[in-house]
Coordinates of C-alpha atoms in Angstrom, one line a residue:
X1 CA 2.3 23.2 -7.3
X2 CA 1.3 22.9 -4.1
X3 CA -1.5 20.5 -4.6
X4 CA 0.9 18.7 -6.4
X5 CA 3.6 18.8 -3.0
X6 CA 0.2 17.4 -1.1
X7 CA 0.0 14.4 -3.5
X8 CA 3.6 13.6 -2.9
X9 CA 2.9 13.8 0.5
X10 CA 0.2 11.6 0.8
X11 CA 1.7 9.4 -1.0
X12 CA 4.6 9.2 0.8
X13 CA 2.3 8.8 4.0
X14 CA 0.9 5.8 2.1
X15 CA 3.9 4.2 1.2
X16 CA 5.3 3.9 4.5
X17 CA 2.0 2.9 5.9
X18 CA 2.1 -0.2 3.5
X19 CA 5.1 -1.4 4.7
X20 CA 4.1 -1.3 8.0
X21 CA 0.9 -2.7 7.1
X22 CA 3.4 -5.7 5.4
X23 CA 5.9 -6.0 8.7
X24 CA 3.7 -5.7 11.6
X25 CA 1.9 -9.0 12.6
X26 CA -1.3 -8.3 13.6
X27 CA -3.4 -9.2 11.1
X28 CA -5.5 -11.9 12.8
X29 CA -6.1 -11.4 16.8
X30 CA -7.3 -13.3 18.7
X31 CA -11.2 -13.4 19.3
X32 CA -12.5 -12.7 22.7
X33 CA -15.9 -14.2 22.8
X34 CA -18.0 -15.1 25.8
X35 CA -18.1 -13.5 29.6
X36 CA -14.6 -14.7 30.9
X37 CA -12.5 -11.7 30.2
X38 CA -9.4 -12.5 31.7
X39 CA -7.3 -14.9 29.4
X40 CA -3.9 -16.2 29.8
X41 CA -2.2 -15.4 26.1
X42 CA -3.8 -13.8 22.9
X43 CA -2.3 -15.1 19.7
X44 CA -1.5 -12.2 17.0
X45 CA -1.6 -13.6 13.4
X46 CA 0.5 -11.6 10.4
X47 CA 2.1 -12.2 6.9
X48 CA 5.8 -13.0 8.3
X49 CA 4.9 -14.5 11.7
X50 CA 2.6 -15.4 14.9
X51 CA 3.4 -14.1 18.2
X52 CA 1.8 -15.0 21.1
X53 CA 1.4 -12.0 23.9
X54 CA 1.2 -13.6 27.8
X55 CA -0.9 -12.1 30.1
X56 CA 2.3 -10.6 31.6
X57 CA 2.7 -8.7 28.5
X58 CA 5.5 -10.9 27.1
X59 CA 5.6 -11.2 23.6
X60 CA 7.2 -14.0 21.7
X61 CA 7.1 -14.4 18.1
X62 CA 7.9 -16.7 15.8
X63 CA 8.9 -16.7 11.8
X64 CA 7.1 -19.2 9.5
X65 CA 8.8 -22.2 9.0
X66 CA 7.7 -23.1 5.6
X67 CA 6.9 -21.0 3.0
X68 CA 4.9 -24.0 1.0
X69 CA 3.2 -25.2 3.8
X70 CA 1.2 -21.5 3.9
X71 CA -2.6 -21.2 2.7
X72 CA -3.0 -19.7 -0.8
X73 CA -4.7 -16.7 0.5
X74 CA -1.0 -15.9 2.7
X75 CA 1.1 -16.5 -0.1
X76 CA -1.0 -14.1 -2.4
X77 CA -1.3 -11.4 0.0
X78 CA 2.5 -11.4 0.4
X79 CA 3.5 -11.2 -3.5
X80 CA 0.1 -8.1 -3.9
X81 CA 1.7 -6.4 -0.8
X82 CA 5.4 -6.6 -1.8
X83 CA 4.3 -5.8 -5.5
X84 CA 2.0 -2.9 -3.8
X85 CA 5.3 -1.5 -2.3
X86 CA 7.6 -1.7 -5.0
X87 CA 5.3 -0.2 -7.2
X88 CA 4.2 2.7 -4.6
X89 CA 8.6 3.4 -4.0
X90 CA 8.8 3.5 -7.8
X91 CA 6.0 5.5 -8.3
X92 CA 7.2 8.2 -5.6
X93 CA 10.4 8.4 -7.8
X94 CA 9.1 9.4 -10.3
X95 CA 6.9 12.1 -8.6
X96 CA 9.9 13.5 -7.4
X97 CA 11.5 13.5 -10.9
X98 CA 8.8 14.8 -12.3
X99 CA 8.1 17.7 -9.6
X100 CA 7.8 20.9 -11.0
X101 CA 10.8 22.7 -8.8
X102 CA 13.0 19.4 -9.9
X103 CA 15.6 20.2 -12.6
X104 CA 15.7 16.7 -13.5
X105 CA 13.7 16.8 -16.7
X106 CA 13.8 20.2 -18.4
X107 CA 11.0 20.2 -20.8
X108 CA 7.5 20.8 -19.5
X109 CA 5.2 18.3 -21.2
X110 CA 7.9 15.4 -20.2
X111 CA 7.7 16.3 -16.8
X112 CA 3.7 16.6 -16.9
X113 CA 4.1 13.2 -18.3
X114 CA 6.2 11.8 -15.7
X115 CA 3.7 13.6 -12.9
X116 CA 0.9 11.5 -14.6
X117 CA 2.9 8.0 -14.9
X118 CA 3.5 8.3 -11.0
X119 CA 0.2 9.1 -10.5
X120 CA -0.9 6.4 -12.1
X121 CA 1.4 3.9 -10.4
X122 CA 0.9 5.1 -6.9
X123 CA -2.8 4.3 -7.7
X124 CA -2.0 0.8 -8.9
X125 CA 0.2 0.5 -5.8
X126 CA -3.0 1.3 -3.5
X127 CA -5.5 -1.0 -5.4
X128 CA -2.7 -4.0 -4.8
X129 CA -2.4 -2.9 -1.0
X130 CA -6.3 -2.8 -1.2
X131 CA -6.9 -6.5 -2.8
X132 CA -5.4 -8.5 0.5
X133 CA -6.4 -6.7 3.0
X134 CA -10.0 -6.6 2.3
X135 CA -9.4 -10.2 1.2
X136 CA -8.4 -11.1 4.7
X137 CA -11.0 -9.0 6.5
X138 CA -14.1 -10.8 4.2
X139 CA -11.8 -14.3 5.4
X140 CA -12.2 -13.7 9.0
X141 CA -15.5 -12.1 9.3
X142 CA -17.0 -15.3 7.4
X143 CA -14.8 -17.2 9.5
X144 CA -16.4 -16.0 12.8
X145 CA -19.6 -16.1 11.8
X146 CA -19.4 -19.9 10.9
X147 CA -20.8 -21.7 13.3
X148 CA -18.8 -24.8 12.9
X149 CA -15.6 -22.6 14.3
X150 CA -15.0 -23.2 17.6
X151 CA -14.6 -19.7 19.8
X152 CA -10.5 -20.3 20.2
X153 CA -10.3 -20.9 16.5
X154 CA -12.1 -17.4 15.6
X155 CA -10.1 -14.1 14.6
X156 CA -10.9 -10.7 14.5
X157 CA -9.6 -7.7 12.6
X158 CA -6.2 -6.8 13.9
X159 CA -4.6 -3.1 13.2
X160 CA -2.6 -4.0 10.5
X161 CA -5.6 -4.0 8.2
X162 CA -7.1 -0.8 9.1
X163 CA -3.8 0.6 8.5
X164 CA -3.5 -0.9 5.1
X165 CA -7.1 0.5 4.8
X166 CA -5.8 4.0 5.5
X167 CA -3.0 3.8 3.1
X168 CA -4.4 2.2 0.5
X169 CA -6.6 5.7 0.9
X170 CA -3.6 7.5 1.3
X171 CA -2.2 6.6 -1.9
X172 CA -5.4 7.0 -4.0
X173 CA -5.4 10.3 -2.8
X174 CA -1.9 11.6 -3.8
X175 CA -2.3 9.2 -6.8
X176 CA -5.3 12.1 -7.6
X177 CA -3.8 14.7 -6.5
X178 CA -0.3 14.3 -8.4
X179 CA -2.4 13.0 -11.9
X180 CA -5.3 16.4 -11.6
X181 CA -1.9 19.0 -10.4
X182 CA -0.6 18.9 -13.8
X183 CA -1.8 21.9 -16.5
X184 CA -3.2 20.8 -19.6
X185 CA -0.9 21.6 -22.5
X186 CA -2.4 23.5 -25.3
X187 CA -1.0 24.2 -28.9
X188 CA 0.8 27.1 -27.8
X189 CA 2.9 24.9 -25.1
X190 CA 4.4 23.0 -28.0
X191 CA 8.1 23.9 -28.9
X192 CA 8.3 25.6 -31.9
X193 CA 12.0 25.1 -33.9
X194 CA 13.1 27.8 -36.4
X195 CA 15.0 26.5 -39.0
X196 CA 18.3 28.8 -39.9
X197 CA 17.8 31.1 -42.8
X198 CA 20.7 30.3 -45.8
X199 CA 21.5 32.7 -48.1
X200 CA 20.1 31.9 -51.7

């Protein structure tokens, strides 16, 4: 059980470290190449919108205008992440349904069953959260090392993708954990009926 309570845990932690991943727009940063190291504004790149951060420390961002106007790889990473996060909230659901100390489901081997199909979706959830962000990151670092790039047009990594890194880990995790928590039923777990005895 309490390997089990870990896995919901973690994958909890991994859910909410995907949707930050989703809202926070720093998935592209500016790159700082060269000996200058004071510059006036660093540009901060993510799936919703660009903000641009002075050298004052003011921030202003702004929402994409156009949704179609977006490169392919944007528009992808935004339907794997928002799939990613609907499947990981569905998936915790269900772990909680399923928990052992839950009352929801009464019978044992449909609650080991309903332990396992969360598992199995909080997995999913990680390996869609995975796709885009490692997508991005191979982008950029191909990107900067293309010399036809010009220094202001170059990103580096930004934080949102090491935390989708980290959740994406998270959730395999507590995917495991919940999926390997559950005892394996044997003959004697089935329930046995008794029919009633009638009088000949």
């Amino acid at each position: 059980m309490l390997s089990e309570l870990l896995g919901l845990v973690l994958a909890i932690i991994g859910f909410l470290g995907s949707i930050i991943t989703c809202v926070l727009p720093m998935w592209r940063v500016t790159a700082f190449i060269g000996t200058n190291i004071v510059t006036a504004q660093a540009i901060h790149e993510g799936l919703w919108m660009s903000c641009v951060v002075q050298s004052t420390s003011q921030k202003q961002c702004k929402v994409y205008d156009s949704k179609l106007a977006l490169s392919q790889d944007l528009q992808a990473a935004r339907a794997l992440i928002i799939i990613a996060i609907l499947l990981g909230f569905f998936g915790i659901l269900f772990a909680v349904v399923g928990y052992r100390c839950s009352n929801c489901i009464m019978h044992q081997r449909q609650n080991s069953n309903v332990t396992i199909a969360s598992a199995v979706i909080v997995i999913i959830a990680g390996v869609l959260l995975l796709i885009p962000v490692t997508w991005t990151a191979h982008a950029m670092i191909k990107d900067f090392y293309n010399p036809l790039w010009s220094a202001s047009q170059k990103r580096e990594l930004g934080s949102s993708l090491y935390i989708g890194w980290g959740s994406a880990g998270l959730l395999f995790l507590g995917g495991g954990l919940l999926c390997s928590s559950r005892p394996r039923m044997n003959d004697t777990d089935c329930e046995v009926r008794y029919s009633n005895h009638r009088a000949v």
